[in-house]
mmCIF file of C-alpha atoms in Angstrom:
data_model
loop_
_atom_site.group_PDB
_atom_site.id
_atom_site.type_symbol
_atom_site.label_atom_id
_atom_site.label_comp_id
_atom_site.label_asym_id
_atom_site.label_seq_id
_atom_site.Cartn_x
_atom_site.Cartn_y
_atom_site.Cartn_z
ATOM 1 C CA UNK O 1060 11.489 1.054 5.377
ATOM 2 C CA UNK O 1061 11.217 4.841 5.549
ATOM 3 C CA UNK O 1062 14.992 4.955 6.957
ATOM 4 C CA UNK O 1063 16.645 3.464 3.973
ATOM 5 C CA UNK O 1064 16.943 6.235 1.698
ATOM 6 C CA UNK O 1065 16.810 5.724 -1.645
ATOM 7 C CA UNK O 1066 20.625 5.677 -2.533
ATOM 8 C CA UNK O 1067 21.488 4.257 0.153
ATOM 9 C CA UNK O 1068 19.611 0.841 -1.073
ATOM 10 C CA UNK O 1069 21.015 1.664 -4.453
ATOM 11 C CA UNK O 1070 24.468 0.987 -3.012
ATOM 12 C CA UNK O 1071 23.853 -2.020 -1.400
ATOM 13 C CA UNK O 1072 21.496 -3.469 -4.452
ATOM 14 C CA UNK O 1073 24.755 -2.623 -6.573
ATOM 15 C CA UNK O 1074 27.287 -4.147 -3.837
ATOM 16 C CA UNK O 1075 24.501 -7.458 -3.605
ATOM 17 C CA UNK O 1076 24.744 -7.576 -7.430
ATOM 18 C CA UNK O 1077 28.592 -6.656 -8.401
ATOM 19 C CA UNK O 1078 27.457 -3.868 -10.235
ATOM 20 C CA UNK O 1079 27.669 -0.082 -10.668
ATOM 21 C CA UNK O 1080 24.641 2.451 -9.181
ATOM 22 C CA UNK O 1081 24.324 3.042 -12.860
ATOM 23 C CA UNK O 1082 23.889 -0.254 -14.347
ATOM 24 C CA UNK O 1083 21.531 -1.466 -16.600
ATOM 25 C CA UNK O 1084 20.012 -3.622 -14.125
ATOM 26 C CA UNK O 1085 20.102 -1.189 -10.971
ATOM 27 C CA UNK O 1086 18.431 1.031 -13.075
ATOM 28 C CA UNK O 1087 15.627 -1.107 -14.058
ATOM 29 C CA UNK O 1088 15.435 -2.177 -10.350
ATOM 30 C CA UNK O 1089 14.304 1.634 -9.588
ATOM 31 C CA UNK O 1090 12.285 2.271 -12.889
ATOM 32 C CA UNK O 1091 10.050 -0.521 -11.951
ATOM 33 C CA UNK O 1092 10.007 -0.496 -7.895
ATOM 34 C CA UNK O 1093 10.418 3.577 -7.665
ATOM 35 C CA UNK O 1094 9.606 3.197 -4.019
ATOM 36 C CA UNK O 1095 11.701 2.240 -1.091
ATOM 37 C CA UNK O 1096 8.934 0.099 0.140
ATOM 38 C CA UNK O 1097 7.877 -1.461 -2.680
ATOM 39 C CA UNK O 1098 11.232 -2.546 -4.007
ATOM 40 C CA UNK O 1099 11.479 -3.860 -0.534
ATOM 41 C CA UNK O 1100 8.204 -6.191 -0.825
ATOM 42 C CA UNK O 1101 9.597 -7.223 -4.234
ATOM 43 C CA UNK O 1102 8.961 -11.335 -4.890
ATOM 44 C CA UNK O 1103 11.532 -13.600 -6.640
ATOM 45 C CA UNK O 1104 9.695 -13.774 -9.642
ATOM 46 C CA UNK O 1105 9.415 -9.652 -10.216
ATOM 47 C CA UNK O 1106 12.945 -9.934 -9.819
ATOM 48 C CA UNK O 1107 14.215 -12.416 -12.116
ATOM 49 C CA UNK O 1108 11.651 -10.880 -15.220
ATOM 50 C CA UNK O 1109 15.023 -8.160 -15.385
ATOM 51 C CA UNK O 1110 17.376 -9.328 -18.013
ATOM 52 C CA UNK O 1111 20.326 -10.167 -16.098
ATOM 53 C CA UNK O 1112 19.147 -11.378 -13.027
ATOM 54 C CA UNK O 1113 19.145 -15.306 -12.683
ATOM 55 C CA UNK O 1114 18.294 -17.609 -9.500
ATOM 56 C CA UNK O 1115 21.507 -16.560 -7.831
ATOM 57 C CA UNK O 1116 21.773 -13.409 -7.935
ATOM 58 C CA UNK O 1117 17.693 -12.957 -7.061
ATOM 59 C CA UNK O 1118 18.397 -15.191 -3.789
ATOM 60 C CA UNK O 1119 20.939 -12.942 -2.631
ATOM 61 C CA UNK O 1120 19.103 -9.690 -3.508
ATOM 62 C CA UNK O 1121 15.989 -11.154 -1.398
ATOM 63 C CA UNK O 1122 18.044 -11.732 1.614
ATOM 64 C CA UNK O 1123 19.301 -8.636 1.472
ATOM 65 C CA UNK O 1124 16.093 -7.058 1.171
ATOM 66 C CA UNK O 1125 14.683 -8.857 3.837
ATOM 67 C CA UNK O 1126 17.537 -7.682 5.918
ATOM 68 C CA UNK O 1127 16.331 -3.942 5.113
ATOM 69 C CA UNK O 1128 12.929 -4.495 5.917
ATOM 70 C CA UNK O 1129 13.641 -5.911 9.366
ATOM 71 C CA UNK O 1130 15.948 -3.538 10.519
ATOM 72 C CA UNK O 1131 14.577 0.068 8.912
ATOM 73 C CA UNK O 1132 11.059 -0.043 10.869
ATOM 74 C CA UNK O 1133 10.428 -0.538 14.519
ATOM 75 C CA UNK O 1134 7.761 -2.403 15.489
ATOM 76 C CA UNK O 1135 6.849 0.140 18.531
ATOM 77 C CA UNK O 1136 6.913 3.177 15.902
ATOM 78 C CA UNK O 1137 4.336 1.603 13.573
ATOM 79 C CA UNK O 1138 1.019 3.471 14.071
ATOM 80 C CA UNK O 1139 -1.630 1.704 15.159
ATOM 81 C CA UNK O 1140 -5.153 2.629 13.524
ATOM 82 C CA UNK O 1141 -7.801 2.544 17.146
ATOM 83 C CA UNK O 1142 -10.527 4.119 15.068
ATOM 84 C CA UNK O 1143 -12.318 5.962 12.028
ATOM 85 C CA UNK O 1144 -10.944 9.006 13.336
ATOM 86 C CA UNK O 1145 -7.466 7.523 13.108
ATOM 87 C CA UNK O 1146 -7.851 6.849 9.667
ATOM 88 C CA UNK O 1147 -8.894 10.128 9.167
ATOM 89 C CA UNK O 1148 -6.026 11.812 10.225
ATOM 90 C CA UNK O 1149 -3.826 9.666 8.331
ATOM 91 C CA UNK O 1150 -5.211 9.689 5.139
ATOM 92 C CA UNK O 1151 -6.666 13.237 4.582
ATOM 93 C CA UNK O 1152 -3.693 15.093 3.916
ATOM 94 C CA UNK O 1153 -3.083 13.162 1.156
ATOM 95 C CA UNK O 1154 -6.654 13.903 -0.471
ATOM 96 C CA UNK O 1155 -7.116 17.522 0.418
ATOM 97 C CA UNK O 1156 -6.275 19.148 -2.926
ATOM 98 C CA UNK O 1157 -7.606 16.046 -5.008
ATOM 99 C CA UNK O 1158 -9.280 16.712 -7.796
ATOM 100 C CA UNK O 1159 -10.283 13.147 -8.508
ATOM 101 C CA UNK O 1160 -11.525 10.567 -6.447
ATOM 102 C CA UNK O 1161 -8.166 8.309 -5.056
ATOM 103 C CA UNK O 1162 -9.701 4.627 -3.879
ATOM 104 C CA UNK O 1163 -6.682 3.823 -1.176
ATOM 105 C CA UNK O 1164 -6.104 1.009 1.488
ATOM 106 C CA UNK O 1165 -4.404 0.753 4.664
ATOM 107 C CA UNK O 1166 -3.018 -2.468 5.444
ATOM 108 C CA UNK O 1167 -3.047 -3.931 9.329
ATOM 109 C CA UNK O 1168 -0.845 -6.430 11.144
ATOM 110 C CA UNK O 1169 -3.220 -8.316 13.677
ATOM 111 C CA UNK O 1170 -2.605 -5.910 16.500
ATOM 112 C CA UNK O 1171 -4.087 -3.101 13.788
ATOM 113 C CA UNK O 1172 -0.908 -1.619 13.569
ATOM 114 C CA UNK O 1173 -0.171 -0.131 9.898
ATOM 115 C CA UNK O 1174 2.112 -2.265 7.722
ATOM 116 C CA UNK O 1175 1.655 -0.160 4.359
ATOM 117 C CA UNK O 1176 -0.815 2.146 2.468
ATOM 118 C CA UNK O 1177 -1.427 1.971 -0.560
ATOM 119 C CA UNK O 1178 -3.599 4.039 -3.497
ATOM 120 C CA UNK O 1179 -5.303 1.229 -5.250
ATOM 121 C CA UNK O 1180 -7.357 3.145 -7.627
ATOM 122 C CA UNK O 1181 -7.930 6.858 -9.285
ATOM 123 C CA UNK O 1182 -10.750 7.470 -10.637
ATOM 124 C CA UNK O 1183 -12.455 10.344 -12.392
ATOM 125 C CA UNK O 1184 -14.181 13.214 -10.678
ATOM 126 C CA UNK O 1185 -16.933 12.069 -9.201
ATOM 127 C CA UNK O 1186 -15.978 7.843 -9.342
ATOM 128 C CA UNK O 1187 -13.079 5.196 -8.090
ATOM 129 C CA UNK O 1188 -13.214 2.325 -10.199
ATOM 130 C CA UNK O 1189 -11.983 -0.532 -8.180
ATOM 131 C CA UNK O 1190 -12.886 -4.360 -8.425
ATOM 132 C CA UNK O 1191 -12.000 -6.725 -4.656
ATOM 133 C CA UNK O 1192 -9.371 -8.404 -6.419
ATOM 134 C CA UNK O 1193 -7.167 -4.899 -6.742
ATOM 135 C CA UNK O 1194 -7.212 -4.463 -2.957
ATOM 136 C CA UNK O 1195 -6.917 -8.404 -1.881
ATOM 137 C CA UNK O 1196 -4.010 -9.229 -4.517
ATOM 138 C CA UNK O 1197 -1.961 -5.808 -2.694
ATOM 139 C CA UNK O 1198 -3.694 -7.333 0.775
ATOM 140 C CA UNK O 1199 -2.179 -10.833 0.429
ATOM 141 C CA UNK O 1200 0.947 -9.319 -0.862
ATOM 142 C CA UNK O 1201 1.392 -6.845 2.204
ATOM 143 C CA UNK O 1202 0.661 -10.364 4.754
ATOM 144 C CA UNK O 1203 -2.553 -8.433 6.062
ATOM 145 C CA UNK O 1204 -4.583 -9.395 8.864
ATOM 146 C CA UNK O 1205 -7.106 -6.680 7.940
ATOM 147 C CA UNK O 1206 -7.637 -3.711 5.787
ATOM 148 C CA UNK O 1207 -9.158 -0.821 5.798
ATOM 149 C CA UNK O 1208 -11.087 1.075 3.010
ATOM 150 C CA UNK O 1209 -11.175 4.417 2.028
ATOM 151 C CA UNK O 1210 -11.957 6.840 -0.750
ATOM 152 C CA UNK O 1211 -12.655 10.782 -0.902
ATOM 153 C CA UNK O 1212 -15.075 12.589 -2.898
ATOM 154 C CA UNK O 1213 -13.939 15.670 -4.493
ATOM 155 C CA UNK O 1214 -17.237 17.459 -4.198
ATOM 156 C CA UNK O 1215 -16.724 17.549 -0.565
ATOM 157 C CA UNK O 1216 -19.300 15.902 0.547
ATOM 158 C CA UNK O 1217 -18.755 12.944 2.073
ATOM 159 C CA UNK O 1218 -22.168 11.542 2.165
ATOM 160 C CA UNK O 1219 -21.632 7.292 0.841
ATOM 161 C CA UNK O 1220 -23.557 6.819 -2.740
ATOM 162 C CA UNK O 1221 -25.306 3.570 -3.021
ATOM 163 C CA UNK O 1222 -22.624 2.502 -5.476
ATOM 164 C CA UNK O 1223 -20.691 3.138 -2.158
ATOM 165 C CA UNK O 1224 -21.995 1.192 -0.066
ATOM 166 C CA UNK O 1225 -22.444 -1.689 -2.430
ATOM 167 C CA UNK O 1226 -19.220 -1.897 -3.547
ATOM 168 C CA UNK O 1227 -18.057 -1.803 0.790
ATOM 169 C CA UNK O 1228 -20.748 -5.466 0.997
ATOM 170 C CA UNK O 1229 -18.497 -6.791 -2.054
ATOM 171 C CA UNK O 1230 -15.410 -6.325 -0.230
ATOM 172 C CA UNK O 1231 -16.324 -7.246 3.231
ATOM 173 C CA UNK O 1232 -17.845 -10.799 1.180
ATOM 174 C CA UNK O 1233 -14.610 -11.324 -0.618
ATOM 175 C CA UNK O 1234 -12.591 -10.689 2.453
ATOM 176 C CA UNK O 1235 -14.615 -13.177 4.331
ATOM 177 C CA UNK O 1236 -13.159 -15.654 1.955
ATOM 178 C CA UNK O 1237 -9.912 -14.937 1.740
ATOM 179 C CA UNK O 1238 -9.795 -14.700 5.531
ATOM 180 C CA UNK O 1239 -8.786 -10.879 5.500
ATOM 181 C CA UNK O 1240 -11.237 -8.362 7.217
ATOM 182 C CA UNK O 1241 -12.456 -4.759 6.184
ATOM 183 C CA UNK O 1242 -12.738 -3.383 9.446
ATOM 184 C CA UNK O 1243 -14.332 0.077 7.661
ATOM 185 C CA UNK O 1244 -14.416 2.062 4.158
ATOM 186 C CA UNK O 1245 -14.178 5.248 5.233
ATOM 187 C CA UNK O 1246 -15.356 8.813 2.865
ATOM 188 C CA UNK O 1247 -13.581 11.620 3.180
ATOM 189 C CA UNK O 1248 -14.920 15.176 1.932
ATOM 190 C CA UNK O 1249 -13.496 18.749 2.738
ATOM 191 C CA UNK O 1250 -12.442 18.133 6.208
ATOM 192 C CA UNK O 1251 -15.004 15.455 7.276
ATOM 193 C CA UNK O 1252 -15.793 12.255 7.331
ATOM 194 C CA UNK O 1253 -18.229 9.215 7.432
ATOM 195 C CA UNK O 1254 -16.991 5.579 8.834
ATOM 196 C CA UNK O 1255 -19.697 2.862 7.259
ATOM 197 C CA UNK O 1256 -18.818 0.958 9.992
ATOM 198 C CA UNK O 1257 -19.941 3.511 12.745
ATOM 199 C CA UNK O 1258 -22.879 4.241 10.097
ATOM 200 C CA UNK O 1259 -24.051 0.596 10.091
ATOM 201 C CA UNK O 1260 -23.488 0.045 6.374
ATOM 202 C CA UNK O 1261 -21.393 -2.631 6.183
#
């Protein structure tokens, strides 16, 4: 997905659709799907809500997205999360100069390899409000085997609260049901870490 710049699927959304890059419904394409990848997870139904864009024209835009999505991302250059510390690397660039806490999943294929991640949540500065149904509606929607949890804590400490850990037993329980693991929540503070997994807290 990463290798379709953005105006490059602009041109062939407007070719798909007999339409101009500029169009009213191009436009509202990318106002409400501003990212490659998630105007490339689109559904049907997200697509025929814009004015203009009946059963036809939807079909042909879904193949054509599904075309993108197959050939922008090879399998072999997917990561492939092998543990905590994994996670950490991947995610703690993007919460080093947060000010508030960001409540974000990674989604796994079942060979753990990363199909998307996603913030689910911000919060305030020293909570993530998030409720299971957030990260198993964008879980079912990615086709996830598993997930896995994280949030950072501004202070910098990475310690898990009780809310925490609470909150980590109400996912893992909810992903029991929908048949969709949380292999770990993971903390991260100023350049550390704690894995409730490797902490035995979930």
């Amino acid at each position: 997905m990463n290798d379709y710049r953005k105006e490059e699927l602009k041109k062939l959304i407007s070719k798909c659709l007999r339409e101009r890059p500029g169009s009213y419904q191009v436009q509202q394409l990318f106002e409400q799907f501003p990212t490659t990848a998630e105007l490339i997870d689109v559904s049907e139904q997200q697509l025929m809500s814009i004015k203009g864009i009946g059963r036809g024209k939807c079909r042909q835009l879904t193949a054509m997205l599904e075309l993108a999505k197959t050939l922008s991302v090879p399998t072999q250059n997917q990561q492939t999360i092998r543990s905590p510390k994994d996670a950490f690397d991947l995610l703690e660039p993007d919460f080093r100069h947060s000010t508030k806490e960001h409540f974000t999943c990674l989604f796994l294929n079942t060979k753990n390899r990363l199909i998307f991640k996603e913030v689910i949540s911000i919060g305030s500065l020293n909570s993530a409000i998030v409720h299971p149904r957030e990260v198993f509606r964008a879980a079912i929607k990615r086709c996830s085997a598993s997930l896995i949890c994280s949030h950072n804590h501004p202070s910098g400490d990475s310690t898990p609260s009780p809310e925490d850990i609470e909150l980590t037993k109400r996912l893992v329980s909810a992903g029991e049901i929908v048949g969709i693991e949380v292999l770990d929540h993971i903390i991260i503070g100023e350049s550390s870490f704690v894995s409730l997994k490797e902490q035995g807290l979930m």
